[in-house]
């Protein structure tokens, strides 16, 4: 990603801070999915050691991990559009994302459904015999197939890109016109407070009016609360991308955002872990906790944006390697986690040995897969890499 620079430099430079945040967010997403193997929440396969021990850490990651990625994607959309225009932007996004989605659904994700159905006792052993049914049967034991599972993020990003492509010129014009008022607000004495408040307010509206009616399903045509959150984060990134006033506002908002993040994290963690049943019985405490979760998510995003600008705006071979690697790693990781977890939890290992092995296998297998993919030209576009 490029920008005019965090200090209004004359020539565009790459946004190394956002590259690092993208790497960190995807890296944590991999670890989060390892954690899903151990918490009691619904997932494809489960460890024999699954319990509530990891829930507090998972609950701290869950509200903001994908919102941050959608925000960064919105920044990338702006730079890609400015570079190529609407039609080329749509074509480039189609070429980069559609092969990932199709190949991912038909090949990469298939073992996740296989091992899930094996754990449910719905199918016999034999992944190769299962594969044709996965592609052609539409539904197996109540599970729609073929499916995109964790690749829903790619699907939604692709759809948002196509929806926005013909509108980006209008959005830019709005940003130069009525939207420019916000630019002056970010520079005002109340700028830090308004960056927190104006980011929080729409998300809270969605929490009140959409979330109670639309569970998160990752069903493209019936996931409206999730769409509202995710699409709004993309728009935030698009408008923020080249607004130097916004990024100065983030710098100024960092102390406030960091303080809110820490306080809300400390307060909400025991509420989620120990007192949720009691809180849920009373409307006022319940909605205070829900509002706190929404505010915590946006405060964390502002905190990470500010910290990255301050400490991660650096380049080097590690950043360049991970910037290319992290998307294929994301595509591969959940299949490796599900397959390895299914096997490991049947070996009678203690929980910590199992967890360490599963984590190492997931990261090592995903990066080994990237090393293979990057060297085989026909595979590169199937994993989001340029030829």
JSON list of N, CA and C in Angstrom, two decimals, residues 244-318:
[
{"chain": "A", "resi": 244, "resn": "UNK", "atom": "N", "xyz": [-4.69, 12.74, 5.30]},
{"chain": "A", "resi": 244, "resn": "UNK", "atom": "CA", "xyz": [-3.62, 12.97, 6.25]},
{"chain": "A", "resi": 244, "resn": "UNK", "atom": "C", "xyz": [-4.17, 13.49, 7.57]},
{"chain": "A", "resi": 245, "resn": "UNK", "atom": "N", "xyz": [-5.28, 14.25, 7.52]},
{"chain": "A", "resi": 245, "resn": "UNK", "atom": "CA", "xyz": [-5.88, 14.73, 8.76]},
{"chain": "A", "resi": 245, "resn": "UNK", "atom": "C", "xyz": [-6.39, 13.57, 9.61]},
{"chain": "A", "resi": 246, "resn": "UNK", "atom": "N", "xyz": [-6.97, 12.56, 8.96]},
{"chain": "A", "resi": 246, "resn": "UNK", "atom": "CA", "xyz": [-7.43, 11.40, 9.73]},
{"chain": "A", "resi": 246, "resn": "UNK", "atom": "C", "xyz": [-6.27, 10.72, 10.44]},
{"chain": "A", "resi": 247, "resn": "UNK", "atom": "N", "xyz": [-5.16, 10.52, 9.72]},
{"chain": "A", "resi": 247, "resn": "UNK", "atom": "CA", "xyz": [-4.04, 9.81, 10.33]},
{"chain": "A", "resi": 247, "resn": "UNK", "atom": "C", "xyz": [-3.39, 10.66, 11.43]},
{"chain": "A", "resi": 248, "resn": "UNK", "atom": "N", "xyz": [-3.38, 11.97, 11.26]},
{"chain": "A", "resi": 248, "resn": "UNK", "atom": "CA", "xyz": [-2.92, 12.82, 12.38]},
{"chain": "A", "resi": 248, "resn": "UNK", "atom": "C", "xyz": [-3.86, 12.69, 13.57]},
{"chain": "A", "resi": 249, "resn": "UNK", "atom": "N", "xyz": [-5.17, 12.58, 13.25]},
{"chain": "A", "resi": 249, "resn": "UNK", "atom": "CA", "xyz": [-6.14, 12.38, 14.32]},
{"chain": "A", "resi": 249, "resn": "UNK", "atom": "C", "xyz": [-5.94, 11.06, 15.05]},
{"chain": "A", "resi": 250, "resn": "UNK", "atom": "N", "xyz": [-5.58, 10.02, 14.29]},
{"chain": "A", "resi": 250, "resn": "UNK", "atom": "CA", "xyz": [-5.27, 8.73, 14.92]},
{"chain": "A", "resi": 250, "resn": "UNK", "atom": "C", "xyz": [-4.08, 8.86, 15.86]},
{"chain": "A", "resi": 251, "resn": "UNK", "atom": "N", "xyz": [-3.05, 9.59, 15.42]},
{"chain": "A", "resi": 251, "resn": "UNK", "atom": "CA", "xyz": [-1.90, 9.81, 16.30]},
{"chain": "A", "resi": 251, "resn": "UNK", "atom": "C", "xyz": [-2.32, 10.49, 17.60]},
{"chain": "A", "resi": 252, "resn": "UNK", "atom": "N", "xyz": [-3.17, 11.50, 17.49]},
{"chain": "A", "resi": 252, "resn": "UNK", "atom": "CA", "xyz": [-3.60, 12.23, 18.68]},
{"chain": "A", "resi": 252, "resn": "UNK", "atom": "C", "xyz": [-4.56, 11.40, 19.53]},
{"chain": "A", "resi": 253, "resn": "UNK", "atom": "N", "xyz": [-5.34, 10.52, 18.88]},
{"chain": "A", "resi": 253, "resn": "UNK", "atom": "CA", "xyz": [-6.32, 9.70, 19.61]},
{"chain": "A", "resi": 253, "resn": "UNK", "atom": "C", "xyz": [-5.69, 8.50, 20.29]},
{"chain": "A", "resi": 254, "resn": "UNK", "atom": "N", "xyz": [-4.42, 8.20, 19.98]},
{"chain": "A", "resi": 254, "resn": "UNK", "atom": "CA", "xyz": [-3.80, 6.97, 20.48]},
{"chain": "A", "resi": 254, "resn": "UNK", "atom": "C", "xyz": [-3.88, 6.84, 22.01]},
{"chain": "A", "resi": 255, "resn": "UNK", "atom": "N", "xyz": [-3.53, 7.86, 22.80]},
{"chain": "A", "resi": 255, "resn": "UNK", "atom": "CA", "xyz": [-3.62, 7.68, 24.27]},
{"chain": "A", "resi": 255, "resn": "UNK", "atom": "C", "xyz": [-5.03, 7.35, 24.74]},
{"chain": "A", "resi": 256, "resn": "UNK", "atom": "N", "xyz": [-6.03, 8.06, 24.19]},
{"chain": "A", "resi": 256, "resn": "UNK", "atom": "CA", "xyz": [-7.42, 7.80, 24.57]},
{"chain": "A", "resi": 256, "resn": "UNK", "atom": "C", "xyz": [-7.84, 6.41, 24.16]},
{"chain": "A", "resi": 257, "resn": "UNK", "atom": "N", "xyz": [-7.54, 6.03, 22.91]},
{"chain": "A", "resi": 257, "resn": "UNK", "atom": "CA", "xyz": [-7.93, 4.71, 22.40]},
{"chain": "A", "resi": 257, "resn": "UNK", "atom": "C", "xyz": [-7.27, 3.60, 23.19]},
{"chain": "A", "resi": 258, "resn": "UNK", "atom": "N", "xyz": [-5.98, 3.76, 23.49]},
{"chain": "A", "resi": 258, "resn": "UNK", "atom": "CA", "xyz": [-5.26, 2.75, 24.25]},
{"chain": "A", "resi": 258, "resn": "UNK", "atom": "C", "xyz": [-5.85, 2.62, 25.66]},
{"chain": "A", "resi": 259, "resn": "UNK", "atom": "N", "xyz": [-6.14, 3.73, 26.29]},
{"chain": "A", "resi": 259, "resn": "UNK", "atom": "CA", "xyz": [-6.74, 3.68, 27.61]},
{"chain": "A", "resi": 259, "resn": "UNK", "atom": "C", "xyz": [-8.08, 2.99, 27.61]},
{"chain": "A", "resi": 260, "resn": "UNK", "atom": "N", "xyz": [-8.95, 3.34, 26.63]},
{"chain": "A", "resi": 260, "resn": "UNK", "atom": "CA", "xyz": [-10.25, 2.68, 26.53]},
{"chain": "A", "resi": 260, "resn": "UNK", "atom": "C", "xyz": [-10.10, 1.18, 26.30]},
{"chain": "A", "resi": 261, "resn": "UNK", "atom": "N", "xyz": [-9.16, 0.81, 25.43]},
{"chain": "A", "resi": 261, "resn": "UNK", "atom": "CA", "xyz": [-8.97, -0.60, 25.11]},
{"chain": "A", "resi": 261, "resn": "UNK", "atom": "C", "xyz": [-8.58, -1.39, 26.36]},
{"chain": "A", "resi": 262, "resn": "UNK", "atom": "N", "xyz": [-7.63, -0.86, 27.11]},
{"chain": "A", "resi": 262, "resn": "UNK", "atom": "CA", "xyz": [-7.17, -1.56, 28.31]},
{"chain": "A", "resi": 262, "resn": "UNK", "atom": "C", "xyz": [-8.29, -1.64, 29.35]},
{"chain": "A", "resi": 263, "resn": "UNK", "atom": "N", "xyz": [-8.94, -0.53, 29.63]},
{"chain": "A", "resi": 263, "resn": "UNK", "atom": "CA", "xyz": [-9.99, -0.51, 30.66]},
{"chain": "A", "resi": 263, "resn": "UNK", "atom": "C", "xyz": [-11.14, -1.43, 30.27]},
{"chain": "A", "resi": 264, "resn": "UNK", "atom": "N", "xyz": [-11.61, -1.33, 29.04]},
{"chain": "A", "resi": 264, "resn": "UNK", "atom": "CA", "xyz": [-12.73, -2.16, 28.60]},
{"chain": "A", "resi": 264, "resn": "UNK", "atom": "C", "xyz": [-12.34, -3.64, 28.58]},
{"chain": "A", "resi": 265, "resn": "UNK", "atom": "N", "xyz": [-11.12, -3.94, 28.15]},
{"chain": "A", "resi": 265, "resn": "UNK", "atom": "CA", "xyz": [-10.67, -5.32, 28.16]},
{"chain": "A", "resi": 265, "resn": "UNK", "atom": "C", "xyz": [-10.65, -5.90, 29.56]},
{"chain": "A", "resi": 266, "resn": "UNK", "atom": "N", "xyz": [-10.14, -5.12, 30.51]},
{"chain": "A", "resi": 266, "resn": "UNK", "atom": "CA", "xyz": [-10.06, -5.57, 31.90]},
{"chain": "A", "resi": 266, "resn": "UNK", "atom": "C", "xyz": [-11.46, -5.75, 32.50]},
{"chain": "A", "resi": 267, "resn": "UNK", "atom": "N", "xyz": [-12.36, -4.82, 32.20]},
{"chain": "A", "resi": 267, "resn": "UNK", "atom": "CA", "xyz": [-13.71, -4.87, 32.77]},
{"chain": "A", "resi": 267, "resn": "UNK", "atom": "C", "xyz": [-14.55, -5.97, 32.13]},
{"chain": "A", "resi": 268, "resn": "UNK", "atom": "N", "xyz": [-14.47, -6.09, 30.81]},
{"chain": "A", "resi": 268, "resn": "UNK", "atom": "CA", "xyz": [-15.37, -7.00, 30.11]},
{"chain": "A", "resi": 268, "resn": "UNK", "atom": "C", "xyz": [-14.94, -8.46, 30.21]},
{"chain": "A", "resi": 269, "resn": "UNK", "atom": "N", "xyz": [-13.66, -8.73, 30.37]},
{"chain": "A", "resi": 269, "resn": "UNK", "atom": "CA", "xyz": [-13.20, -10.12, 30.41]},
{"chain": "A", "resi": 269, "resn": "UNK", "atom": "C", "xyz": [-13.88, -10.91, 31.52]},
{"chain": "A", "resi": 270, "resn": "UNK", "atom": "N", "xyz": [-13.89, -10.44, 32.77]},
{"chain": "A", "resi": 270, "resn": "UNK", "atom": "CA", "xyz": [-14.62, -11.21, 33.79]},
{"chain": "A", "resi": 270, "resn": "UNK", "atom": "C", "xyz": [-16.13, -11.24, 33.56]},
{"chain": "A", "resi": 271, "resn": "UNK", "atom": "N", "xyz": [-16.67, -10.18, 32.96]},
{"chain": "A", "resi": 271, "resn": "UNK", "atom": "CA", "xyz": [-18.11, -10.18, 32.65]},
{"chain": "A", "resi": 271, "resn": "UNK", "atom": "C", "xyz": [-18.41, -11.32, 31.68]},
{"chain": "A", "resi": 272, "resn": "UNK", "atom": "N", "xyz": [-17.63, -11.42, 30.59]},
{"chain": "A", "resi": 272, "resn": "UNK", "atom": "CA", "xyz": [-17.84, -12.48, 29.62]},
{"chain": "A", "resi": 272, "resn": "UNK", "atom": "C", "xyz": [-17.61, -13.87, 30.23]},
{"chain": "A", "resi": 273, "resn": "UNK", "atom": "N", "xyz": [-16.56, -13.99, 31.03]},
{"chain": "A", "resi": 273, "resn": "UNK", "atom": "CA", "xyz": [-16.14, -15.31, 31.50]},
{"chain": "A", "resi": 273, "resn": "UNK", "atom": "C", "xyz": [-16.93, -15.80, 32.71]},
{"chain": "A", "resi": 274, "resn": "UNK", "atom": "N", "xyz": [-17.33, -14.88, 33.61]},
{"chain": "A", "resi": 274, "resn": "UNK", "atom": "CA", "xyz": [-17.87, -15.32, 34.90]},
{"chain": "A", "resi": 274, "resn": "UNK", "atom": "C", "xyz": [-19.30, -14.88, 35.16]},
{"chain": "A", "resi": 275, "resn": "UNK", "atom": "N", "xyz": [-19.68, -13.72, 34.66]},
{"chain": "A", "resi": 275, "resn": "UNK", "atom": "CA", "xyz": [-20.94, -13.14, 35.10]},
{"chain": "A", "resi": 275, "resn": "UNK", "atom": "C", "xyz": [-21.96, -12.94, 33.98]},
{"chain": "A", "resi": 276, "resn": "UNK", "atom": "N", "xyz": [-21.72, -13.55, 32.83]},
{"chain": "A", "resi": 276, "resn": "UNK", "atom": "CA", "xyz": [-22.60, -13.25, 31.69]},
{"chain": "A", "resi": 276, "resn": "UNK", "atom": "C", "xyz": [-24.04, -13.67, 31.94]},
{"chain": "A", "resi": 277, "resn": "UNK", "atom": "N", "xyz": [-24.25, -14.81, 32.58]},
{"chain": "A", "resi": 277, "resn": "UNK", "atom": "CA", "xyz": [-25.62, -15.26, 32.84]},
{"chain": "A", "resi": 277, "resn": "UNK", "atom": "C", "xyz": [-26.37, -14.26, 33.70]},
{"chain": "A", "resi": 278, "resn": "UNK", "atom": "N", "xyz": [-25.69, -13.71, 34.71]},
{"chain": "A", "resi": 278, "resn": "UNK", "atom": "CA", "xyz": [-26.34, -12.72, 35.57]},
{"chain": "A", "resi": 278, "resn": "UNK", "atom": "C", "xyz": [-26.60, -11.43, 34.82]},
{"chain": "A", "resi": 279, "resn": "UNK", "atom": "N", "xyz": [-25.61, -10.99, 34.02]},
{"chain": "A", "resi": 279, "resn": "UNK", "atom": "CA", "xyz": [-25.76, -9.74, 33.26]},
{"chain": "A", "resi": 279, "resn": "UNK", "atom": "C", "xyz": [-26.89, -9.86, 32.25]},
{"chain": "A", "resi": 280, "resn": "UNK", "atom": "N", "xyz": [-27.00, -11.03, 31.61]},
{"chain": "A", "resi": 280, "resn": "UNK", "atom": "CA", "xyz": [-27.99, -11.22, 30.55]},
{"chain": "A", "resi": 280, "resn": "UNK", "atom": "C", "xyz": [-29.42, -11.18, 31.06]},
{"chain": "A", "resi": 281, "resn": "UNK", "atom": "N", "xyz": [-29.61, -11.30, 32.36]},
{"chain": "A", "resi": 281, "resn": "UNK", "atom": "CA", "xyz": [-30.97, -11.29, 32.93]},
{"chain": "A", "resi": 281, "resn": "UNK", "atom": "C", "xyz": [-31.52, -9.87, 33.07]},
{"chain": "A", "resi": 282, "resn": "UNK", "atom": "N", "xyz": [-30.70, -8.85, 32.92]},
{"chain": "A", "resi": 282, "resn": "UNK", "atom": "CA", "xyz": [-31.13, -7.47, 33.15]},
{"chain": "A", "resi": 282, "resn": "UNK", "atom": "C", "xyz": [-30.78, -6.63, 31.93]},
{"chain": "A", "resi": 283, "resn": "UNK", "atom": "N", "xyz": [-31.74, -5.89, 31.42]},
{"chain": "A", "resi": 283, "resn": "UNK", "atom": "CA", "xyz": [-31.58, -5.19, 30.14]},
{"chain": "A", "resi": 283, "resn": "UNK", "atom": "C", "xyz": [-30.47, -4.14, 30.19]},
{"chain": "A", "resi": 284, "resn": "UNK", "atom": "N", "xyz": [-30.43, -3.34, 31.26]},
{"chain": "A", "resi": 284, "resn": "UNK", "atom": "CA", "xyz": [-29.45, -2.25, 31.30]},
{"chain": "A", "resi": 284, "resn": "UNK", "atom": "C", "xyz": [-28.02, -2.78, 31.36]},
{"chain": "A", "resi": 285, "resn": "UNK", "atom": "N", "xyz": [-27.67, -3.67, 32.30]},
{"chain": "A", "resi": 285, "resn": "UNK", "atom": "CA", "xyz": [-26.30, -4.22, 32.28]},
{"chain": "A", "resi": 285, "resn": "UNK", "atom": "C", "xyz": [-25.98, -4.95, 30.99]},
{"chain": "A", "resi": 286, "resn": "UNK", "atom": "N", "xyz": [-26.96, -5.63, 30.42]},
{"chain": "A", "resi": 286, "resn": "UNK", "atom": "CA", "xyz": [-26.72, -6.37, 29.19]},
{"chain": "A", "resi": 286, "resn": "UNK", "atom": "C", "xyz": [-26.32, -5.43, 28.06]},
{"chain": "A", "resi": 287, "resn": "UNK", "atom": "N", "xyz": [-27.08, -4.34, 27.91]},
{"chain": "A", "resi": 287, "resn": "UNK", "atom": "CA", "xyz": [-26.77, -3.42, 26.82]},
{"chain": "A", "resi": 287, "resn": "UNK", "atom": "C", "xyz": [-25.52, -2.59, 27.09]},
{"chain": "A", "resi": 288, "resn": "UNK", "atom": "N", "xyz": [-25.22, -2.34, 28.35]},
{"chain": "A", "resi": 288, "resn": "UNK", "atom": "CA", "xyz": [-23.95, -1.70, 28.67]},
{"chain": "A", "resi": 288, "resn": "UNK", "atom": "C", "xyz": [-22.78, -2.60, 28.26]},
{"chain": "A", "resi": 289, "resn": "UNK", "atom": "N", "xyz": [-22.90, -3.90, 28.53]},
{"chain": "A", "resi": 289, "resn": "UNK", "atom": "CA", "xyz": [-21.85, -4.84, 28.14]},
{"chain": "A", "resi": 289, "resn": "UNK", "atom": "C", "xyz": [-21.73, -4.93, 26.62]},
{"chain": "A", "resi": 290, "resn": "UNK", "atom": "N", "xyz": [-22.86, -4.93, 25.93]},
{"chain": "A", "resi": 290, "resn": "UNK", "atom": "CA", "xyz": [-22.83, -4.98, 24.47]},
{"chain": "A", "resi": 290, "resn": "UNK", "atom": "C", "xyz": [-22.22, -3.71, 23.89]},
{"chain": "A", "resi": 291, "resn": "UNK", "atom": "N", "xyz": [-22.59, -2.56, 24.44]},
{"chain": "A", "resi": 291, "resn": "UNK", "atom": "CA", "xyz": [-22.00, -1.31, 23.98]},
{"chain": "A", "resi": 291, "resn": "UNK", "atom": "C", "xyz": [-20.50, -1.28, 24.28]},
{"chain": "A", "resi": 292, "resn": "UNK", "atom": "N", "xyz": [-20.12, -1.78, 25.44]},
{"chain": "A", "resi": 292, "resn": "UNK", "atom": "CA", "xyz": [-18.70, -1.84, 25.78]},
{"chain": "A", "resi": 292, "resn": "UNK", "atom": "C", "xyz": [-17.92, -2.70, 24.81]},
{"chain": "A", "resi": 293, "resn": "UNK", "atom": "N", "xyz": [-18.52, -3.80, 24.36]},
{"chain": "A", "resi": 293, "resn": "UNK", "atom": "CA", "xyz": [-17.84, -4.67, 23.39]},
{"chain": "A", "resi": 293, "resn": "UNK", "atom": "C", "xyz": [-17.63, -3.95, 22.06]},
{"chain": "A", "resi": 294, "resn": "UNK", "atom": "N", "xyz": [-18.65, -3.23, 21.60]},
{"chain": "A", "resi": 294, "resn": "UNK", "atom": "CA", "xyz": [-18.53, -2.48, 20.34]},
{"chain": "A", "resi": 294, "resn": "UNK", "atom": "C", "xyz": [-17.47, -1.40, 20.47]},
{"chain": "A", "resi": 295, "resn": "UNK", "atom": "N", "xyz": [-17.50, -0.66, 21.59]},
{"chain": "A", "resi": 295, "resn": "UNK", "atom": "CA", "xyz": [-16.51, 0.40, 21.80]},
{"chain": "A", "resi": 295, "resn": "UNK", "atom": "C", "xyz": [-15.11, -0.19, 21.93]},
{"chain": "A", "resi": 296, "resn": "UNK", "atom": "N", "xyz": [-14.98, -1.31, 22.61]},
{"chain": "A", "resi": 296, "resn": "UNK", "atom": "CA", "xyz": [-13.69, -1.98, 22.73]},
{"chain": "A", "resi": 296, "resn": "UNK", "atom": "C", "xyz": [-13.13, -2.34, 21.35]},
{"chain": "A", "resi": 297, "resn": "UNK", "atom": "N", "xyz": [-13.97, -2.85, 20.47]},
{"chain": "A", "resi": 297, "resn": "UNK", "atom": "CA", "xyz": [-13.51, -3.26, 19.14]},
{"chain": "A", "resi": 297, "resn": "UNK", "atom": "C", "xyz": [-12.95, -2.08, 18.36]},
{"chain": "A", "resi": 298, "resn": "UNK", "atom": "N", "xyz": [-13.69, -0.97, 18.32]},
{"chain": "A", "resi": 298, "resn": "UNK", "atom": "CA", "xyz": [-13.22, 0.18, 17.54]},
{"chain": "A", "resi": 298, "resn": "UNK", "atom": "C", "xyz": [-12.02, 0.84, 18.22]},
{"chain": "A", "resi": 299, "resn": "UNK", "atom": "N", "xyz": [-12.01, 0.92, 19.54]},
{"chain": "A", "resi": 299, "resn": "UNK", "atom": "CA", "xyz": [-10.86, 1.48, 20.24]},
{"chain": "A", "resi": 299, "resn": "UNK", "atom": "C", "xyz": [-9.60, 0.66, 19.97]},
{"chain": "A", "resi": 300, "resn": "UNK", "atom": "N", "xyz": [-9.73, -0.67, 19.93]},
{"chain": "A", "resi": 300, "resn": "UNK", "atom": "CA", "xyz": [-8.59, -1.52, 19.62]},
{"chain": "A", "resi": 300, "resn": "UNK", "atom": "C", "xyz": [-8.07, -1.24, 18.22]},
{"chain": "A", "resi": 301, "resn": "UNK", "atom": "N", "xyz": [-8.96, -1.07, 17.25]},
{"chain": "A", "resi": 301, "resn": "UNK", "atom": "CA", "xyz": [-8.53, -0.80, 15.89]},
{"chain": "A", "resi": 301, "resn": "UNK", "atom": "C", "xyz": [-7.77, 0.53, 15.82]},
{"chain": "A", "resi": 302, "resn": "UNK", "atom": "N", "xyz": [-8.31, 1.58, 16.45]},
{"chain": "A", "resi": 302, "resn": "UNK", "atom": "CA", "xyz": [-7.61, 2.87, 16.47]},
{"chain": "A", "resi": 302, "resn": "UNK", "atom": "C", "xyz": [-6.27, 2.73, 17.18]},
{"chain": "A", "resi": 303, "resn": "UNK", "atom": "N", "xyz": [-6.24, 1.99, 18.27]},
{"chain": "A", "resi": 303, "resn": "UNK", "atom": "CA", "xyz": [-4.99, 1.77, 19.00]},
{"chain": "A", "resi": 303, "resn": "UNK", "atom": "C", "xyz": [-3.95, 1.10, 18.11]},
{"chain": "A", "resi": 304, "resn": "UNK", "atom": "N", "xyz": [-4.35, 0.05, 17.41]},
{"chain": "A", "resi": 304, "resn": "UNK", "atom": "CA", "xyz": [-3.40, -0.67, 16.56]},
{"chain": "A", "resi": 304, "resn": "UNK", "atom": "C", "xyz": [-2.94, 0.19, 15.39]},
{"chain": "A", "resi": 305, "resn": "UNK", "atom": "N", "xyz": [-3.84, 0.98, 14.81]},
{"chain": "A", "resi": 305, "resn": "UNK", "atom": "CA", "xyz": [-3.43, 1.88, 13.74]},
{"chain": "A", "resi": 305, "resn": "UNK", "atom": "C", "xyz": [-2.40, 2.89, 14.25]},
{"chain": "A", "resi": 306, "resn": "UNK", "atom": "N", "xyz": [-2.66, 3.45, 15.44]},
{"chain": "A", "resi": 306, "resn": "UNK", "atom": "CA", "xyz": [-1.72, 4.42, 16.00]},
{"chain": "A", "resi": 306, "resn": "UNK", "atom": "C", "xyz": [-0.39, 3.81, 16.38]},
{"chain": "A", "resi": 307, "resn": "UNK", "atom": "N", "xyz": [-0.40, 2.65, 17.02]},
{"chain": "A", "resi": 307, "resn": "UNK", "atom": "CA", "xyz": [0.85, 2.00, 17.41]},
{"chain": "A", "resi": 307, "resn": "UNK", "atom": "C", "xyz": [1.66, 1.57, 16.18]},
{"chain": "A", "resi": 308, "resn": "UNK", "atom": "N", "xyz": [0.97, 1.10, 15.16]},
{"chain": "A", "resi": 308, "resn": "UNK", "atom": "CA", "xyz": [1.68, 0.69, 13.95]},
{"chain": "A", "resi": 308, "resn": "UNK", "atom": "C", "xyz": [2.35, 1.88, 13.28]},
{"chain": "A", "resi": 309, "resn": "UNK", "atom": "N", "xyz": [1.67, 3.02, 13.22]},
{"chain": "A", "resi": 309, "resn": "UNK", "atom": "CA", "xyz": [2.29, 4.22, 12.63]},
{"chain": "A", "resi": 309, "resn": "UNK", "atom": "C", "xyz": [3.52, 4.64, 13.42]},
{"chain": "A", "resi": 310, "resn": "UNK", "atom": "N", "xyz": [3.47, 4.44, 14.72]},
{"chain": "A", "resi": 310, "resn": "UNK", "atom": "CA", "xyz": [4.56, 4.90, 15.56]},
{"chain": "A", "resi": 310, "resn": "UNK", "atom": "C", "xyz": [5.74, 3.92, 15.58]},
{"chain": "A", "resi": 311, "resn": "UNK", "atom": "N", "xyz": [5.45, 2.61, 15.56]},
{"chain": "A", "resi": 311, "resn": "UNK", "atom": "CA", "xyz": [6.51, 1.64, 15.81]},
{"chain": "A", "resi": 311, "resn": "UNK", "atom": "C", "xyz": [6.77, 0.66, 14.66]},
{"chain": "A", "resi": 312, "resn": "UNK", "atom": "N", "xyz": [5.85, 0.54, 13.70]},
{"chain": "A", "resi": 312, "resn": "UNK", "atom": "CA", "xyz": [5.99, -0.50, 12.68]},
{"chain": "A", "resi": 312, "resn": "UNK", "atom": "C", "xyz": [6.16, 0.05, 11.27]},
{"chain": "A", "resi": 313, "resn": "UNK", "atom": "N", "xyz": [6.44, 1.33, 11.14]},
{"chain": "A", "resi": 313, "resn": "UNK", "atom": "CA", "xyz": [6.58, 1.91, 9.80]},
{"chain": "A", "resi": 313, "resn": "UNK", "atom": "C", "xyz": [8.00, 1.69, 9.29]},
{"chain": "A", "resi": 314, "resn": "UNK", "atom": "N", "xyz": [8.42, 0.43, 9.24]},
{"chain": "A", "resi": 314, "resn": "UNK", "atom": "CA", "xyz": [9.78, 0.05, 8.84]},
{"chain": "A", "resi": 314, "resn": "UNK", "atom": "C", "xyz": [9.72, -1.02, 7.78]},
{"chain": "A", "resi": 315, "resn": "UNK", "atom": "N", "xyz": [10.76, -1.09, 6.99]},
{"chain": "A", "resi": 315, "resn": "UNK", "atom": "CA", "xyz": [10.84, -2.06, 5.90]},
{"chain": "A", "resi": 315, "resn": "UNK", "atom": "C", "xyz": [12.02, -2.99, 6.14]},
{"chain": "A", "resi": 316, "resn": "UNK", "atom": "N", "xyz": [12.02, -4.09, 5.39]},
{"chain": "A", "resi": 316, "resn": "UNK", "atom": "CA", "xyz": [13.12, -5.04, 5.47]},
{"chain": "A", "resi": 316, "resn": "UNK", "atom": "C", "xyz": [12.72, -6.34, 4.80]},
{"chain": "A", "resi": 317, "resn": "UNK", "atom": "N", "xyz": [13.63, -7.28, 4.69]},
{"chain": "A", "resi": 317, "resn": "UNK", "atom": "CA", "xyz": [13.33, -8.54, 4.00]},
{"chain": "A", "resi": 317, "resn": "UNK", "atom": "C", "xyz": [12.24, -9.35, 4.70]},
{"chain": "A", "resi": 318, "resn": "UNK", "atom": "N", "xyz": [12.14, -9.26, 6.02]},
{"chain": "A", "resi": 318, "resn": "UNK", "atom": "CA", "xyz": [11.10, -10.00, 6.73]},
{"chain": "A", "resi": 318, "resn": "UNK", "atom": "C", "xyz": [9.72, -9.49, 6.34]}
]
